[in-house]
Amino acid sequence: MSSEKYRIKSLSEYQKAYQESVENPEQFWSKIAEEFVWHKKWDKVLDWNFSEPKIEWFSGGKLNITENCLDRWVKTQPNKPAIIWEPNDPKEAHITLTYKELHHKVNQFAQVLLNNGAKKGDRICIYMPMVPELVIAVLACARIGAIHSVVFGGFSAHSLTDRINDAQCTLVVTADGAYRGSKEIPLKDIMDEALLTSPSVKKVIVLARTQMSIPLVDGRDVRWEDEIARVEAQGNPFVTPASMDAEDMLFILYTSGSTGKPKGVVHTCGGYMIWTNYTFVNVFQPTPESIHFCTADIGWITGHSYIVYGPLSAGATSVLFEGIPTYPYAGRFWEIVEKHKISILYTAPTAIRSLMAHGLEPLEGKNLDTLKVLGTVGEPINKEAWHWYNDNVGKGKCPVVDTWWQTETAGILISNLAGVTPSKPTYATLPLPGVQPILLDEYGQEILENNVNGNLCIKAPWPGILRTTYGDHDRCKLNYFSTFKDLYFTGDGCFRDDHGQYRITGRVDDVLNVSGHRIGTAEIENAINMHFGVVESAVVGYPHDIKGQGIYAFVIYNGTEQEMEIVLAAILHTVTKVIGAIAKPDKIQLVSGLPKTRSGKIMRRILRKVAEGELDNIGDITTLLDPNIVEEIKIGRL
Ligand code: WTA
């Protein structure tokens, strides 16, 4: 593997690399970048200021990420599996695609995109199940220089329209339906509804997955299979990879923020490639034989970076799983580990907690000896889950990497390196080379001592930092670079121990983390408020055993008494329709008013305390417009 040159193999090598990355970032990253395939070398390694913000890595350099993920491996290891796909139903056969086969299929589909009018710079929305064609579609976009915007298959038509319109996508790739556990999700129906209000879309390419019957709109919709047949009839296509500037956009991925509207986080070709590759190689420490299983969906950043781009750019074998951990039985993950001889298992604390709830029986008789490294991502991991994972899955012999990062960071920023730097339960531990964390107090003062909590910021850019939010650079500046001057603000709270190791404590803004998924409270409130009869609502999080955070909604509703019973179900339905099932409140409390200050601001602190059950510890309520409302809300707590 070409990454051997920059794989860190010991604690002292880590310390040395870290120091160099901080003292001389340009030299450090240019040595690493040289190990990749470029059409033309960059003019300048790094140009940045956080005040605009302007961040450019390797600008002037020309490359195509798919040559780094595919073509270079076709030359050296054509028959190595690139993707192993495990279907939702264990009775269906799995599929292995070697680097050569994946390369071929990506070229075919890149030609299909071109045949359907796609070109460099176009935005393409991908709304698909977790099947090999999803990886193929993503890479085919990258091959022709089109910008992919993958939308998670659990989002509603309304969310889909918002995302398609924001990016002005001209083409959509979807499927008839998706299997998820025992459910069949009608993706094409949802897409059709979204497209009623998305006029920019001219073409829809539909893959057959569930074979459910779907209408095709004449002149707009074409079938994936027919298009591939057309390309096959023209002979074996080789699509010349578009020559992209390192700073050209690679993709947009929408994520929730504290306002109601999701942000289109933009990543660019060069820096994203280097960051996902570098972090994959160093955090997970794969060997050439490793089978890497990241259980995330490609609809989220974890799937982008650690199913697709990180592993493939490193020439590794990446497992793609269509289903859910507990279908059709609670031992499904362990069966997959045994069947595909998984070496690296990368999952979310919420999945671990839900599997813990099934006890040890599903693990019995499963051979997990191939496992070498375990990873977690997406939310703080509690001690119990960490130990359960370490003891029962890793049998105490696999390092557990607790990887902290965000959609905006492209890849892992703080984590131990498996078997190389020390782990500490519930701690993400130390920053990767190139990452300079800093903690600030509420007044924006740097906290220098250890054993403290603070707002987590990063001082300087690493290659994978977001470049902008699509179509709205001011928003990017306001969200990430304005809270604390000249720093990237993560929105997370963080504790630093005596040894300078970091433990992420959770969001400090109005963003919830439900089962490892980010959802803005404002987004949920907007959806609830759309429901007829709802006057106002306020959403907060509360601790939830499995999901990490549950969603608690306080809703002012002015309907009649008789309607109350059905209204709760109807609100849930509205939220599902508007955002998707992931945003459904766990609890809805109907109230006659909300705790507001005299200036009309909702005091969420009070609602949070009620939701958490801390009724005797509500704090000062004297500044409220109507302090009596608090008593009513406390009595009605669910
Ligand atoms: C949280 C997912 C604690 C955090 C990659 C962050 C974590 C948000 C961890 C980003 C971790 C992620 N420990 N918290 N190891 N990893 N988070 O954008 O609050 O979906 O800001 O990216 O998840 O979520 P996102």
Short mmCIF file of N, CA and C and ligand atoms in Angstrom, two decimals, residues 255 300-302 346 349 376-381 402-409 414 426 428 490-493 503-507 513 516-518, ligand 1:
data_model
loop_
_atom_site.label_atom_id
_atom_site.label_comp_id
_atom_site.label_asym_id
_atom_site.label_seq_id
_atom_site.Cartn_x
_atom_site.Cartn_y
_atom_site.Cartn_z
N THR A 255 -26.69 18.69 6.40
CA THR A 255 -26.70 18.31 7.81
C THR A 255 -27.47 19.36 8.60
N TRP A 300 -25.03 9.27 5.23
CA TRP A 300 -24.38 10.12 6.24
C TRP A 300 -22.90 10.21 5.93
N ILE A 301 -22.23 11.15 6.58
CA ILE A 301 -20.81 11.37 6.28
C ILE A 301 -19.96 10.14 6.61
N THR A 302 -20.34 9.39 7.65
CA THR A 302 -19.51 8.24 8.02
C THR A 302 -19.44 7.24 6.86
N TYR A 346 -16.67 -0.97 12.63
CA TYR A 346 -16.82 0.46 12.97
C TYR A 346 -18.31 0.76 13.05
N PRO A 349 -22.40 3.94 19.00
CA PRO A 349 -22.80 3.54 20.35
C PRO A 349 -24.27 3.11 20.43
N THR A 376 -15.94 3.24 17.25
CA THR A 376 -17.26 3.84 17.46
C THR A 376 -17.24 5.28 16.97
N VAL A 377 -18.42 5.76 16.63
CA VAL A 377 -18.55 7.12 16.09
C VAL A 377 -19.98 7.61 16.25
N GLY A 378 -20.14 8.91 16.31
CA GLY A 378 -21.46 9.51 16.16
C GLY A 378 -22.01 10.14 17.41
N GLU A 379 -21.58 9.68 18.57
CA GLU A 379 -22.11 10.22 19.82
C GLU A 379 -21.20 9.76 20.95
N PRO A 380 -21.32 10.40 22.08
CA PRO A 380 -20.50 9.96 23.21
C PRO A 380 -20.86 8.52 23.57
N ILE A 381 -19.85 7.73 23.85
CA ILE A 381 -20.13 6.34 24.26
C ILE A 381 -20.07 6.28 25.79
N ASP A 402 -12.36 5.35 19.72
CA ASP A 402 -13.53 6.23 19.87
C ASP A 402 -13.23 7.45 19.02
N THR A 403 -13.88 7.52 17.86
CA THR A 403 -13.50 8.52 16.87
C THR A 403 -14.46 9.69 16.89
N TRP A 404 -13.94 10.86 17.22
CA TRP A 404 -14.79 12.04 17.22
C TRP A 404 -14.56 12.85 15.95
N TRP A 405 -15.65 13.19 15.30
CA TRP A 405 -15.58 14.07 14.11
C TRP A 405 -16.98 14.47 13.71
N GLN A 406 -17.10 15.17 12.58
CA GLN A 406 -18.39 15.73 12.15
C GLN A 406 -18.49 15.74 10.62
N THR A 407 -19.71 15.93 10.14
CA THR A 407 -19.91 16.08 8.69
C THR A 407 -18.96 17.15 8.14
N GLU A 408 -18.80 18.21 8.90
CA GLU A 408 -18.00 19.35 8.45
C GLU A 408 -16.51 19.07 8.43
N THR A 409 -16.09 18.04 9.15
CA THR A 409 -14.64 17.80 9.26
C THR A 409 -14.13 16.76 8.26
N ILE A 414 -10.32 13.60 16.34
CA ILE A 414 -9.75 13.18 17.62
C ILE A 414 -10.07 11.71 17.83
N THR A 426 -14.49 5.93 27.06
CA THR A 426 -15.32 7.14 26.90
C THR A 426 -14.53 8.36 26.44
N ALA A 428 -12.24 10.19 23.43
CA ALA A 428 -11.73 10.15 22.05
C ALA A 428 -10.20 10.26 22.09
N THR A 490 -16.90 23.88 16.87
CA THR A 490 -17.48 22.58 16.54
C THR A 490 -18.94 22.44 16.98
N GLY A 491 -19.37 23.27 17.94
CA GLY A 491 -20.72 23.09 18.50
C GLY A 491 -20.75 22.03 19.59
N ASP A 492 -19.59 21.45 19.90
CA ASP A 492 -19.53 20.41 20.94
C ASP A 492 -18.88 20.93 22.22
N GLY A 493 -19.34 20.37 23.32
CA GLY A 493 -18.69 20.60 24.59
C GLY A 493 -17.68 19.49 24.81
N ARG A 503 -12.46 14.26 25.97
CA ARG A 503 -13.70 13.49 26.03
C ARG A 503 -14.83 14.42 25.57
N ILE A 504 -15.50 14.05 24.50
CA ILE A 504 -16.57 14.90 23.98
C ILE A 504 -17.82 14.66 24.82
N THR A 505 -18.43 15.74 25.27
CA THR A 505 -19.58 15.56 26.17
C THR A 505 -20.92 15.74 25.47
N GLY A 506 -20.93 16.28 24.27
CA GLY A 506 -22.19 16.44 23.53
C GLY A 506 -22.36 17.86 23.03
N ARG A 507 -23.43 18.08 22.29
CA ARG A 507 -23.65 19.36 21.64
C ARG A 507 -23.96 20.44 22.68
N ASN A 513 -28.69 14.73 19.15
CA ASN A 513 -28.00 13.60 18.56
C ASN A 513 -28.80 12.36 18.92
N GLY A 516 -27.21 8.71 17.11
CA GLY A 516 -26.05 9.09 16.30
C GLY A 516 -26.41 9.96 15.11
N HIS A 517 -27.66 10.36 14.97
CA HIS A 517 -28.05 11.24 13.87
C HIS A 517 -28.30 12.64 14.38
N ARG A 518 -27.78 13.59 13.65
CA ARG A 518 -27.95 14.99 14.05
C ARG A 518 -29.29 15.51 13.58
C1 WTA B 1 -21.18 13.80 17.78
C2 WTA B 1 -20.74 12.06 12.51
C3 WTA B 1 -18.87 11.96 21.06
C4 WTA B 1 -20.72 15.22 18.08
C5 WTA B 1 -19.31 11.62 12.23
C6 WTA B 1 -20.54 15.81 16.71
C7 WTA B 1 -19.45 12.35 18.87
C8 WTA B 1 -21.65 15.16 15.93
C9 WTA B 1 -18.49 11.41 18.43
C10 WTA B 1 -21.36 15.08 14.46
C11 WTA B 1 -17.70 10.73 19.42
C12 WTA B 1 -19.49 12.27 16.71
N1 WTA B 1 -17.93 11.05 20.72
N2 WTA B 1 -19.63 12.61 20.17
N3 WTA B 1 -16.80 9.81 19.12
N4 WTA B 1 -18.55 11.39 17.09
N5 WTA B 1 -20.06 12.84 17.77
O1 WTA B 1 -22.09 15.39 11.54
O2 WTA B 1 -21.72 15.89 18.80
O3 WTA B 1 -23.40 13.26 11.85
O4 WTA B 1 -20.64 17.22 16.68
O5 WTA B 1 -20.91 13.34 12.02
O6 WTA B 1 -21.77 13.85 16.49
O7 WTA B 1 -22.37 14.35 13.79
P1 WTA B 1 -22.27 14.10 12.24
#
